[in-house]
Coordinates of C-alpha atoms in Angstrom, one line a residue:
M1 CA -38.8 39.2 4.3
A2 CA -42.6 38.7 4.1
S3 CA -44.3 38.6 0.8
V4 CA -45.5 41.7 -0.7
T5 CA -49.2 42.0 -1.4
S6 CA -49.9 42.8 -5.0
L7 CA -51.8 45.8 -6.2
S8 CA -54.6 43.6 -7.7
D9 CA -54.9 41.7 -4.5
S10 CA -55.3 45.2 -2.6
V11 CA -57.9 46.3 -5.1
Q12 CA -59.6 43.0 -4.9
Q13 CA -59.9 43.3 -1.0
H14 CA -61.3 46.9 -1.4
L15 CA -63.9 45.8 -3.9
A16 CA -64.8 42.7 -1.9
S17 CA -65.5 44.8 1.3
A18 CA -67.6 47.3 -0.6
L19 CA -69.6 44.4 -2.6
T20 CA -70.3 42.6 0.7
A21 CA -71.6 45.9 2.2
A22 CA -74.0 46.5 -0.9
L23 CA -74.9 43.0 -1.2
P24 CA -74.4 40.8 2.0
E25 CA -75.4 37.5 0.3
A26 CA -72.3 38.3 -2.2
A27 CA -69.7 37.8 0.6
G28 CA -66.9 36.0 -0.6
A29 CA -67.8 36.5 -4.3
D30 CA -65.1 37.1 -7.0
P31 CA -65.4 40.6 -8.3
L32 CA -63.4 39.2 -11.6
L33 CA -60.7 41.9 -11.6
R34 CA -58.5 42.1 -14.8
R35 CA -56.1 44.6 -16.4
S36 CA -57.8 47.0 -18.8
D37 CA -57.2 49.4 -21.6
R38 CA -59.7 51.8 -20.2
A39 CA -58.2 52.0 -16.7
D40 CA -55.7 50.3 -14.6
F41 CA -58.2 47.5 -13.8
Q42 CA -61.9 46.6 -14.7
A43 CA -64.1 44.5 -12.4
N44 CA -66.7 42.5 -14.5
G45 CA -68.3 40.3 -11.8
I46 CA -71.1 42.6 -10.7
L47 CA -73.2 41.6 -13.6
A48 CA -73.5 38.0 -12.8
L49 CA -74.0 38.8 -9.2
A50 CA -76.8 41.3 -10.0
K51 CA -78.6 38.7 -12.2
K52 CA -78.4 36.1 -9.4
A53 CA -79.8 38.7 -6.9
K54 CA -82.6 40.0 -9.5
A55 CA -81.1 43.4 -9.2
N56 CA -80.3 46.2 -11.7
P57 CA -76.4 45.7 -12.2
R58 CA -75.8 49.4 -12.8
E59 CA -77.5 50.2 -9.6
L60 CA -75.6 47.6 -7.7
A61 CA -72.3 48.9 -9.3
T62 CA -73.2 52.4 -8.1
Q63 CA -73.7 51.2 -4.7
V64 CA -70.4 49.3 -4.6
V65 CA -68.6 52.4 -5.8
S66 CA -70.2 54.5 -2.8
G67 CA -68.7 51.9 -0.5
V68 CA -65.1 52.0 -1.9
T69 CA -62.5 54.0 0.0
T70 CA -60.3 56.1 -2.4
G71 CA -57.1 57.6 -1.5
E72 CA -54.1 55.4 -0.5
V73 CA -54.6 52.5 -3.1
I74 CA -57.5 53.4 -5.3
Q75 CA -57.6 57.0 -6.8
D76 CA -60.7 56.6 -8.7
V77 CA -63.4 54.2 -9.5
E78 CA -66.4 54.7 -11.9
V79 CA -69.3 52.7 -13.3
S80 CA -69.0 51.9 -17.0
G81 CA -71.5 50.4 -19.5
P82 CA -73.9 47.9 -18.0
G83 CA -72.3 47.6 -14.7
F84 CA -68.4 47.4 -15.1
L85 CA -66.1 49.1 -12.6
N86 CA -63.2 50.9 -14.0
I87 CA -60.6 51.4 -11.4
T88 CA -57.6 53.8 -11.3
L89 CA -54.8 53.3 -8.7
A90 CA -52.9 56.1 -7.1
D91 CA -49.4 56.7 -8.3
K92 CA -48.2 56.7 -4.8
A93 CA -49.5 53.1 -4.3
I94 CA -47.7 52.0 -7.4
T95 CA -44.5 53.3 -6.2
E96 CA -44.7 52.2 -2.7
N97 CA -45.6 48.6 -3.7
L98 CA -42.4 48.5 -6.0
A99 CA -40.4 50.0 -3.2
A100 CA -41.6 47.0 -0.9
R101 CA -40.4 44.4 -3.6
Y102 CA -37.3 46.3 -4.2
A103 CA -36.4 46.1 -0.6
D104 CA -36.5 42.3 -0.6
E105 CA -32.9 41.3 0.2
S106 CA -33.6 37.8 -0.6
G107 CA -33.8 38.8 -4.2
R108 CA -37.4 37.3 -4.5
L109 CA -38.9 40.6 -5.2
G110 CA -41.6 39.9 -2.6
V111 CA -43.0 36.8 -4.3
P112 CA -44.6 34.5 -1.6
Y113 CA -43.8 30.8 -1.1
T114 CA -46.7 28.5 -1.6
E115 CA -49.0 28.1 1.6
K116 CA -49.0 24.3 1.4
P117 CA -46.0 22.8 -0.5
G118 CA -46.1 19.3 -1.5
T119 CA -43.6 16.9 -3.0
T120 CA -43.5 16.8 -6.9
V121 CA -41.2 14.3 -8.9
I122 CA -40.4 15.7 -12.3
D123 CA -39.3 13.2 -14.9
Y124 CA -37.4 14.9 -17.6
A125 CA -34.2 14.9 -19.7
Q126 CA -34.2 11.2 -20.6
P127 CA -31.2 10.4 -23.1
N128 CA -30.5 6.8 -23.9
V129 CA -27.2 5.0 -23.1
A130 CA -25.0 4.4 -26.0
K131 CA -26.9 6.9 -28.3
E132 CA -26.1 10.4 -29.0
M133 CA -28.6 13.0 -28.0
H134 CA -30.4 14.5 -30.8
V135 CA -32.8 17.5 -31.4
G136 CA -35.8 15.6 -30.0
H137 CA -34.1 15.5 -26.6
L138 CA -33.9 19.2 -26.4
R139 CA -37.5 19.9 -25.3
S140 CA -37.8 17.5 -22.3
A141 CA -34.5 18.9 -21.0
V142 CA -35.4 22.5 -21.5
I143 CA -39.1 22.5 -20.4
G144 CA -38.3 20.2 -17.4
D145 CA -35.6 22.2 -16.2
S146 CA -37.7 25.4 -16.1
V147 CA -40.7 23.8 -14.5
V148 CA -38.3 22.6 -11.8
K149 CA -37.0 26.1 -11.2
L150 CA -40.4 27.6 -11.1
L151 CA -41.8 25.0 -8.7
E152 CA -38.7 25.3 -6.4
F153 CA -39.0 29.0 -6.5
T154 CA -42.5 28.8 -5.1
G155 CA -41.3 26.6 -2.3
E156 CA -42.4 23.2 -3.6
N157 CA -40.2 20.2 -2.7
V158 CA -38.9 18.8 -6.0
V159 CA -37.4 15.6 -6.7
R160 CA -35.8 15.4 -10.1
R161 CA -35.6 12.2 -12.0
H162 CA -33.8 11.4 -15.1
H163 CA -35.3 8.0 -16.4
I164 CA -32.4 7.1 -18.9
G165 CA -32.7 4.3 -21.3
D166 CA -30.3 2.0 -19.8
W167 CA -31.8 -1.5 -20.0
G168 CA -33.5 -4.1 -22.3
T169 CA -33.0 -5.8 -25.5
Q170 CA -30.7 -3.3 -27.2
F171 CA -28.0 -3.7 -24.5
G172 CA -27.9 -7.5 -25.1
M173 CA -27.6 -6.7 -28.8
L174 CA -24.8 -4.2 -28.1
I175 CA -22.9 -6.3 -25.8
Q176 CA -23.2 -9.3 -28.0
Y177 CA -22.0 -7.4 -31.1
L178 CA -19.0 -6.0 -29.2
E179 CA -18.1 -9.5 -28.0
E180 CA -18.1 -10.7 -31.7
H181 CA -16.6 -7.7 -33.3
P182 CA -14.3 -6.2 -30.7
H183 CA -12.1 -4.5 -33.3
E184 CA -14.9 -2.3 -34.4
L185 CA -14.5 -0.2 -31.1
D186 CA -11.5 1.8 -32.0
H187 CA -11.3 3.4 -28.6
K188 CA -11.4 1.9 -25.2
A189 CA -14.7 3.5 -23.9
A190 CA -16.4 0.3 -23.2
T191 CA -13.4 -2.1 -22.5
D192 CA -10.9 -0.1 -20.6
D193 CA -10.9 2.5 -17.8
T194 CA -9.0 5.1 -19.7
A195 CA -11.9 6.3 -21.8
A196 CA -11.9 8.8 -24.4
S197 CA -13.6 12.1 -23.9
G198 CA -17.5 12.5 -23.9
E199 CA -18.4 13.5 -27.5
E200 CA -15.7 11.3 -29.2
A201 CA -16.5 8.5 -27.1
M202 CA -20.3 8.6 -27.6
S203 CA -19.8 9.0 -31.3
N204 CA -18.1 5.6 -31.3
L205 CA -20.7 4.0 -29.1
D206 CA -23.5 5.4 -31.4
R207 CA -21.7 4.1 -34.4
L208 CA -21.4 0.7 -32.6
Y209 CA -24.9 0.7 -31.8
K210 CA -26.2 1.2 -35.3
A211 CA -24.1 -1.4 -36.6
A212 CA -25.5 -3.9 -34.1
R213 CA -29.1 -2.9 -34.9
R214 CA -28.4 -3.7 -38.6
L215 CA -27.2 -7.1 -37.7
F216 CA -29.9 -7.8 -35.3
D217 CA -32.6 -6.8 -37.8
S218 CA -31.0 -8.9 -40.6
D219 CA -29.5 -12.1 -38.8
E220 CA -31.8 -14.3 -36.9
E221 CA -29.0 -16.3 -35.4
F222 CA -27.3 -13.2 -34.1
K223 CA -30.7 -12.0 -32.8
T224 CA -31.1 -15.3 -30.9
R225 CA -27.5 -14.8 -29.3
A226 CA -28.3 -11.3 -28.4
R227 CA -31.4 -12.2 -26.7
R228 CA -29.6 -14.8 -24.7
R229 CA -27.2 -12.1 -23.7
V230 CA -30.2 -10.0 -22.4
V231 CA -31.0 -13.0 -20.1
D232 CA -27.4 -13.0 -18.9
L233 CA -27.6 -9.2 -18.3
Q234 CA -30.8 -9.7 -16.3
A235 CA -29.4 -12.4 -14.4
G236 CA -26.5 -10.5 -13.4
D237 CA -23.7 -12.4 -15.3
P238 CA -20.6 -10.5 -14.0
K239 CA -18.8 -10.2 -17.4
T240 CA -22.0 -9.0 -19.0
L241 CA -22.9 -6.7 -16.3
A242 CA -19.4 -5.1 -16.3
T243 CA -19.5 -4.4 -20.1
W244 CA -22.9 -2.9 -19.5
Q245 CA -21.7 -0.7 -16.7
K246 CA -18.9 0.7 -18.8
F247 CA -21.4 1.6 -21.5
V248 CA -23.6 3.4 -18.9
D249 CA -20.3 5.3 -17.3
E250 CA -19.2 6.3 -20.7
S251 CA -22.6 7.6 -21.7
K252 CA -23.0 9.6 -18.5
I253 CA -19.8 11.5 -19.2
Y254 CA -21.2 12.3 -22.5
F255 CA -24.5 13.3 -21.1
F256 CA -22.9 15.7 -18.5
S257 CA -21.0 17.4 -21.3
V258 CA -24.1 18.1 -23.2
F259 CA -26.1 19.3 -20.3
E260 CA -23.4 21.5 -19.2
K261 CA -23.3 23.1 -22.8
L262 CA -27.0 23.6 -22.2
D263 CA -26.4 25.4 -18.9
M264 CA -28.2 22.8 -17.0
E265 CA -27.4 21.1 -13.6
I266 CA -27.9 17.3 -14.0
R267 CA -26.9 15.5 -10.8
D268 CA -25.7 11.9 -10.8
A269 CA -28.0 11.0 -7.8
D270 CA -30.9 12.2 -9.9
I271 CA -30.3 9.8 -12.7
V272 CA -32.4 6.7 -12.1
G273 CA -32.8 4.7 -15.2
E274 CA -34.8 1.9 -16.3
S275 CA -32.3 -0.5 -14.7
G276 CA -33.0 1.1 -11.2
Y277 CA -36.3 -0.5 -10.9
N278 CA -35.3 -4.0 -11.8
D279 CA -35.8 -5.4 -8.4
M280 CA -39.4 -4.2 -8.3
L281 CA -40.5 -5.6 -11.7
A282 CA -41.6 -9.1 -10.4
E283 CA -43.5 -7.6 -7.6
T284 CA -45.2 -5.1 -9.7
C285 CA -46.5 -7.8 -11.9
R286 CA -47.5 -9.9 -8.9
L287 CA -49.5 -7.0 -7.3
L288 CA -51.4 -6.3 -10.6
E289 CA -52.3 -9.9 -11.3
D290 CA -53.3 -10.7 -7.7
S291 CA -55.5 -7.5 -7.6
G292 CA -57.0 -8.5 -11.0
V293 CA -56.0 -5.4 -12.6
A294 CA -54.0 -7.4 -15.0
V295 CA -54.8 -10.7 -16.5
R296 CA -52.9 -13.4 -18.4
S297 CA -53.6 -13.3 -22.1
E298 CA -51.8 -15.8 -24.5
G299 CA -49.2 -16.0 -21.9
A300 CA -48.6 -12.2 -21.5
L301 CA -49.6 -10.2 -18.5
C302 CA -51.9 -7.5 -19.8
V303 CA -54.3 -4.7 -18.7
F304 CA -57.3 -4.0 -21.0
F305 CA -59.3 -0.8 -21.4
D306 CA -62.8 -0.5 -23.0
D307 CA -62.2 2.9 -24.3
I308 CA -58.7 2.3 -26.0
K309 CA -59.0 0.3 -29.2
G310 CA -56.7 -0.4 -32.3
P311 CA -57.5 0.3 -35.9
D312 CA -59.3 -3.1 -36.1
G313 CA -61.7 -2.1 -33.2
N314 CA -60.3 -4.5 -31.0
P315 CA -59.2 -3.3 -27.4
V316 CA -55.3 -2.4 -27.2
P317 CA -53.9 -3.8 -24.1
L318 CA -50.9 -2.5 -21.9
I319 CA -48.6 -5.4 -21.9
V320 CA -46.7 -5.5 -18.6
Q321 CA -45.0 -8.8 -18.9
K322 CA -44.3 -10.4 -22.3
S323 CA -45.2 -14.1 -23.0
D324 CA -41.5 -15.2 -22.8
G325 CA -41.4 -13.7 -19.2
G326 CA -39.6 -10.5 -20.2
Y327 CA -40.7 -7.0 -19.1
G328 CA -41.6 -4.1 -21.2
Y329 CA -41.5 -0.3 -20.6
A330 CA -44.9 -0.5 -18.8
A331 CA -43.5 -2.7 -16.0
T332 CA -40.6 -0.2 -15.5
D333 CA -42.9 2.7 -15.7
L334 CA -45.4 1.3 -13.1
S335 CA -42.6 0.3 -10.9
A336 CA -41.3 3.8 -10.9
I337 CA -44.7 5.1 -9.8
R338 CA -44.7 2.7 -7.0
D339 CA -41.3 4.0 -5.9
R340 CA -42.1 7.7 -6.4
V341 CA -45.3 7.5 -4.5
F342 CA -44.5 5.1 -1.6
Q343 CA -40.7 5.8 -1.3
L344 CA -40.3 9.3 -2.3
K345 CA -43.8 10.3 -0.8
A346 CA -44.7 12.3 -3.9
N347 CA -48.0 14.1 -4.2
E348 CA -47.6 14.8 -7.9
L349 CA -45.7 13.1 -10.6
I350 CA -44.9 15.0 -14.0
Y351 CA -43.6 13.4 -17.0
V352 CA -42.1 15.8 -19.6
V353 CA -42.4 13.4 -22.4
D354 CA -43.0 13.5 -26.3
A355 CA -46.7 13.8 -27.1
R356 CA -46.4 10.7 -29.3
Q357 CA -46.2 8.7 -26.1
S358 CA -49.5 10.0 -24.7
L359 CA -51.4 6.8 -25.2
H360 CA -48.7 4.7 -23.4
F361 CA -48.9 7.1 -20.3
K362 CA -52.7 7.2 -20.5
M363 CA -52.7 3.3 -19.9
V364 CA -49.9 3.4 -17.4
F365 CA -51.6 6.1 -15.3
E366 CA -54.9 4.4 -15.6
T367 CA -53.2 1.0 -14.5
A368 CA -51.8 2.7 -11.5
R369 CA -55.1 4.3 -10.5
R370 CA -56.9 0.9 -10.6
A371 CA -54.1 -0.5 -8.6
G372 CA -54.7 2.2 -6.0
W373 CA -51.2 3.7 -6.5
L374 CA -52.6 7.0 -7.8
N375 CA -55.7 8.6 -6.4
D376 CA -57.2 12.1 -5.5
D377 CA -54.3 12.8 -3.2
V378 CA -51.6 11.5 -5.6
K379 CA -51.9 12.4 -9.3
A380 CA -49.7 12.0 -12.4
Y381 CA -49.6 14.3 -15.4
Q382 CA -47.8 14.0 -18.8
L383 CA -46.4 17.5 -19.9
A384 CA -46.6 16.4 -23.3
F385 CA -44.5 18.5 -25.8
G386 CA -44.7 18.9 -29.6
T387 CA -42.0 18.4 -32.2
V388 CA -39.0 20.6 -33.3
L389 CA -39.6 21.3 -37.0
G390 CA -37.2 22.7 -39.6
K391 CA -37.8 26.0 -41.4
D392 CA -39.9 23.8 -44.0
G393 CA -42.3 22.8 -41.4
K394 CA -41.2 19.2 -41.4
P395 CA -39.5 17.4 -38.6
F396 CA -36.0 18.7 -38.2
K397 CA -33.6 16.7 -40.1
T398 CA -30.1 17.0 -41.8
R399 CA -29.9 17.3 -45.5
E400 CA -29.0 13.5 -45.6
G401 CA -32.3 12.9 -43.7
E402 CA -30.5 12.0 -40.4
T403 CA -31.8 13.3 -37.0
V404 CA -29.7 16.3 -35.9
R405 CA -27.2 15.8 -33.4
L406 CA -28.0 18.2 -30.3
V407 CA -24.3 19.1 -29.7
D408 CA -24.1 20.2 -33.5
L409 CA -27.3 22.5 -33.1
L410 CA -26.0 24.2 -29.8
D411 CA -22.6 24.8 -31.2
E412 CA -24.1 26.5 -34.3
A413 CA -26.4 28.6 -32.0
I414 CA -23.4 29.6 -30.0
D415 CA -21.3 30.5 -33.2
R416 CA -24.2 32.8 -34.4
A417 CA -24.6 34.4 -31.3
T418 CA -21.0 35.1 -30.7
A419 CA -21.0 36.9 -34.2
V420 CA -23.8 39.0 -33.1
V421 CA -21.9 39.9 -29.7
R422 CA -18.7 40.8 -31.6
E423 CA -20.8 42.8 -34.1
K424 CA -22.5 44.8 -31.4
D425 CA -19.1 45.3 -29.5
T426 CA -18.3 48.4 -31.9
L427 CA -16.1 50.1 -29.1
G428 CA -14.1 46.9 -28.6
Q429 CA -14.8 46.9 -24.9
L430 CA -15.0 43.0 -24.5
S431 CA -12.0 40.7 -24.7
E432 CA -12.1 37.6 -26.8
E433 CA -12.8 35.6 -23.7
E434 CA -15.7 37.7 -22.9
I435 CA -17.1 37.6 -26.4
A436 CA -16.9 33.8 -26.2
E437 CA -18.6 33.6 -22.8
R438 CA -21.4 36.2 -23.9
G439 CA -21.8 34.3 -27.0
A440 CA -22.3 31.0 -25.3
Q441 CA -25.0 32.6 -22.9
V442 CA -26.8 34.3 -25.7
G443 CA -26.7 31.3 -28.1
I444 CA -28.0 28.8 -25.4
G445 CA -30.5 31.5 -24.1
A446 CA -31.8 31.7 -27.6
V447 CA -32.4 28.1 -28.1
K448 CA -34.0 27.7 -24.7
Y449 CA -36.4 30.8 -25.1
A450 CA -37.5 29.7 -28.5
D451 CA -38.4 26.4 -27.0
L452 CA -40.1 27.7 -23.9
S453 CA -41.9 30.6 -25.6
T454 CA -43.9 28.1 -27.5
S455 CA -46.7 26.3 -25.4
A456 CA -45.4 22.8 -24.8
N457 CA -47.9 20.8 -26.5
R458 CA -47.4 22.7 -29.9
D459 CA -44.7 22.0 -32.5
Y460 CA -42.4 24.9 -33.4
K461 CA -40.0 25.8 -36.0
F462 CA -36.4 25.9 -35.2
D463 CA -34.9 29.0 -37.0
L464 CA -31.6 30.2 -35.7
D465 CA -31.8 33.5 -37.7
Q466 CA -34.8 34.4 -35.8
M467 CA -33.5 33.1 -32.5
V468 CA -30.6 35.4 -32.4
S469 CA -32.2 38.5 -33.5
L470 CA -32.3 41.5 -31.6
N471 CA -35.8 42.4 -32.7
G472 CA -38.9 40.6 -31.8
D473 CA -39.8 38.0 -29.1
T474 CA -36.4 36.5 -28.6
S475 CA -34.1 36.1 -25.5
V476 CA -31.7 38.3 -27.1
Y477 CA -34.0 41.2 -27.0
L478 CA -34.6 40.6 -23.2
Q479 CA -30.9 40.1 -22.5
Y480 CA -30.2 43.4 -24.5
A481 CA -32.7 45.4 -22.4
Y482 CA -31.2 44.0 -19.2
A483 CA -27.7 44.9 -20.4
R484 CA -29.0 48.4 -21.3
I485 CA -30.3 49.0 -17.9
Q486 CA -26.9 47.9 -16.4
S487 CA -25.4 50.5 -18.6
I488 CA -27.8 53.2 -17.5
L489 CA -26.9 52.4 -13.8
R490 CA -23.2 52.5 -14.5
K491 CA -23.7 55.9 -16.2
A492 CA -25.4 57.2 -13.2
G493 CA -22.2 57.2 -11.3
E494 CA -22.9 58.3 -7.7
V495 CA -26.6 58.8 -8.2
R496 CA -28.3 55.9 -6.8
P497 CA -31.8 54.4 -7.5
A498 CA -34.4 55.6 -4.8
A499 CA -38.3 55.4 -4.7
H500 CA -40.3 58.6 -4.4
P501 CA -43.8 57.9 -3.8
E502 CA -44.7 61.5 -3.7
L503 CA -44.2 62.0 -7.5
N504 CA -46.7 61.9 -10.2
L505 CA -45.9 59.3 -12.8
H506 CA -45.8 59.5 -16.5
A507 CA -48.2 57.1 -18.4
A508 CA -45.2 55.0 -19.4
E509 CA -43.9 54.9 -15.8
R510 CA -47.5 53.8 -14.6
A511 CA -47.7 51.0 -17.3
L512 CA -44.1 49.7 -16.4
G513 CA -44.9 49.7 -12.6
L514 CA -48.3 47.8 -13.1
H515 CA -46.6 45.2 -15.0
L516 CA -43.6 44.8 -12.7
D517 CA -46.3 44.2 -9.9
A518 CA -47.7 41.2 -11.8
F519 CA -44.4 39.2 -11.5
A520 CA -45.7 37.2 -8.5
E521 CA -48.8 36.4 -10.0
T522 CA -47.3 35.3 -13.3
V523 CA -44.7 33.0 -11.4
A524 CA -47.6 31.4 -9.4
E525 CA -49.7 30.8 -12.6
A526 CA -46.7 29.6 -14.6
A527 CA -45.8 27.2 -11.6
A528 CA -49.3 26.0 -11.2
E529 CA -49.9 25.2 -14.8
Y530 CA -46.4 24.0 -15.6
A531 CA -46.3 26.7 -18.2
P532 CA -43.0 28.4 -18.9
H533 CA -44.5 30.1 -21.8
K534 CA -46.5 32.3 -19.6
M535 CA -43.3 33.5 -18.0
T536 CA -41.6 34.3 -21.4
A537 CA -44.8 36.2 -22.5
Y538 CA -44.6 38.4 -19.3
L539 CA -40.8 39.0 -19.8
Y540 CA -41.2 40.0 -23.3
Q541 CA -44.0 42.4 -22.4
L542 CA -41.8 43.7 -19.6
A543 CA -39.0 44.5 -22.0
S544 CA -41.3 46.0 -24.4
L545 CA -42.8 48.4 -21.7
F546 CA -39.3 49.2 -20.6
T547 CA -38.4 50.1 -24.1
T548 CA -41.4 52.6 -24.2
F549 CA -40.5 54.0 -20.8
Y550 CA -36.9 54.7 -21.9
D551 CA -38.0 56.3 -25.2
K552 CA -40.8 58.3 -23.5
C553 CA -39.0 59.3 -20.0
Q554 CA -35.4 60.5 -20.1
V555 CA -33.6 58.9 -17.1
L556 CA -30.3 60.6 -16.8
S557 CA -31.3 64.2 -17.7
A558 CA -29.8 67.3 -16.2
D559 CA -33.2 69.0 -16.8
N560 CA -34.9 66.6 -14.4
P561 CA -35.2 67.2 -10.6
A562 CA -32.8 64.9 -8.6
E563 CA -35.8 63.1 -7.2
V564 CA -37.2 62.3 -10.7
V565 CA -33.7 60.9 -11.8
E566 CA -33.6 58.7 -8.7
N567 CA -37.2 57.4 -9.1
R568 CA -36.6 56.6 -12.7
L569 CA -33.4 54.9 -12.0
F570 CA -35.2 53.1 -9.3
L571 CA -37.8 51.9 -12.0
C572 CA -34.8 50.7 -14.2
D573 CA -33.4 48.7 -11.5
V574 CA -36.6 47.0 -10.4
T575 CA -37.1 46.1 -14.0
A576 CA -33.6 44.7 -14.3
R577 CA -34.1 42.5 -11.2
T578 CA -37.3 41.1 -12.4
L579 CA -35.9 40.4 -15.9
H580 CA -32.8 38.7 -14.2
Q581 CA -35.0 36.6 -11.7
G582 CA -37.6 35.8 -14.6
M583 CA -34.9 34.7 -16.9
A584 CA -33.2 32.6 -14.3
L585 CA -36.5 30.7 -13.8
L586 CA -36.2 29.9 -17.7
G587 CA -32.5 28.8 -17.2
I588 CA -31.3 31.8 -19.2
R589 CA -28.3 34.0 -18.4
T590 CA -28.6 37.8 -18.2
P591 CA -25.1 39.2 -19.2
E592 CA -24.1 42.7 -17.7
R593 CA -22.8 43.8 -21.0
L594 CA -23.8 43.0 -24.6

């Protein structure tokens, strides 16, 4: 089905025609249309246009009004104040527009595809091999997953990349430690094909990693042996490489189990870690040095920046290759840019990475621009996110001061949500299996929504009590609104939703209908700005407007004519479909019953 023209676009077209007729030199000018408390829409653009044309703004506004055709779309337009236009739409136009969205069998609700799709690579959900995922990994995964869904829904060609930490000094350290302390690995995760299951295996690997790190930091001789092992790894020594591969495979089993709990799809083909760019590192360095973008300084290959200085006032360089010949994160990140631009043919690179890495990415992107790998046609952007805080406003830690394990946090959210679902099932309609399923959907949805409803660059407090509340701006509130609508539709029996454009609408019906019409505009804005929080704000307002409509307008009332019941069921169903699709773009389920 073709996309549906939004009501705001229809009004915009009417105003543009009338404005051009009144002031020909204003052809193509933006009437600056926005939603208003005084009417359905308000146009504020005439003031600026009148000033430019040295005309009286109120007189110009009056001329424009005289040229606006009222009836089918616009019911009334009047001049307000110094030259604003207050526009009221026809009830019929609201209902017909929603009916067109409702008729979209694709389920897209008439949302258009982008006219010129490009290729966007999104780098998100980047856990580390041999380390347990912690609360700090939550935001990259959840924000990245939603941005992927938003862009794909608009028709963009999206390539997912999970740049896992699977290379470098820590693996030489880990492999050497295991070689010298084989008894400390009390399962067969890294030494046998019969591996323990995800979380148990990862817990052992994590413990092993911490022990290796302590020895590495305290024993210079072990540090030397570990670094020699890194050389063996980089040189492709078969035994060293085989042990490394088992660490990676074991870690992936664990990653997949955590992402499954998060209700996220992570495909093995999309996991291209640091090791995936090994063969490109030497060439990346050669290209940078040959072009003069990078220079040798005290044996290291560096890129310098006039505007980036350290505390001592001296320039802080980006070190691409160390003086001992080893490669740092910069070489890998720059090689990844080359691969994504020249092999994947990306127009846009998005990195969903902690704000604390902003300086690193600023230098990497500038280096790539100097090298000609990024330009006006190929851009890179760090979607930087803030920190997850505890209720005390400090970085989220356990009572012992340790980083919170992500699986523990998710399990607690599911437990809390399951208790809420069980408490609300007063009639005992759900089986224990259904309660568990709903509990997982509500708990994981609550965690995701709390994260996504905060602008990515801001910190937010992790408060499970608030997250699973039925009141306020929570996913549970939205899920409950959806489930309530499904209950209404079931109770309607054989009476089916149907649009009746001939009916006059209640104020609550109008408000709900106008907001439903803004779904496509919200999707486009949230996708263009990589801003899932704009979608959460829209959905929360939608659920709130539905609650008002439900309170003010009886849906299944024997006192109402049949066409009124059908039209209100129609409004309910359009709302449910919009909630369902909007929540799906956030990666959140909408249970039919709660």
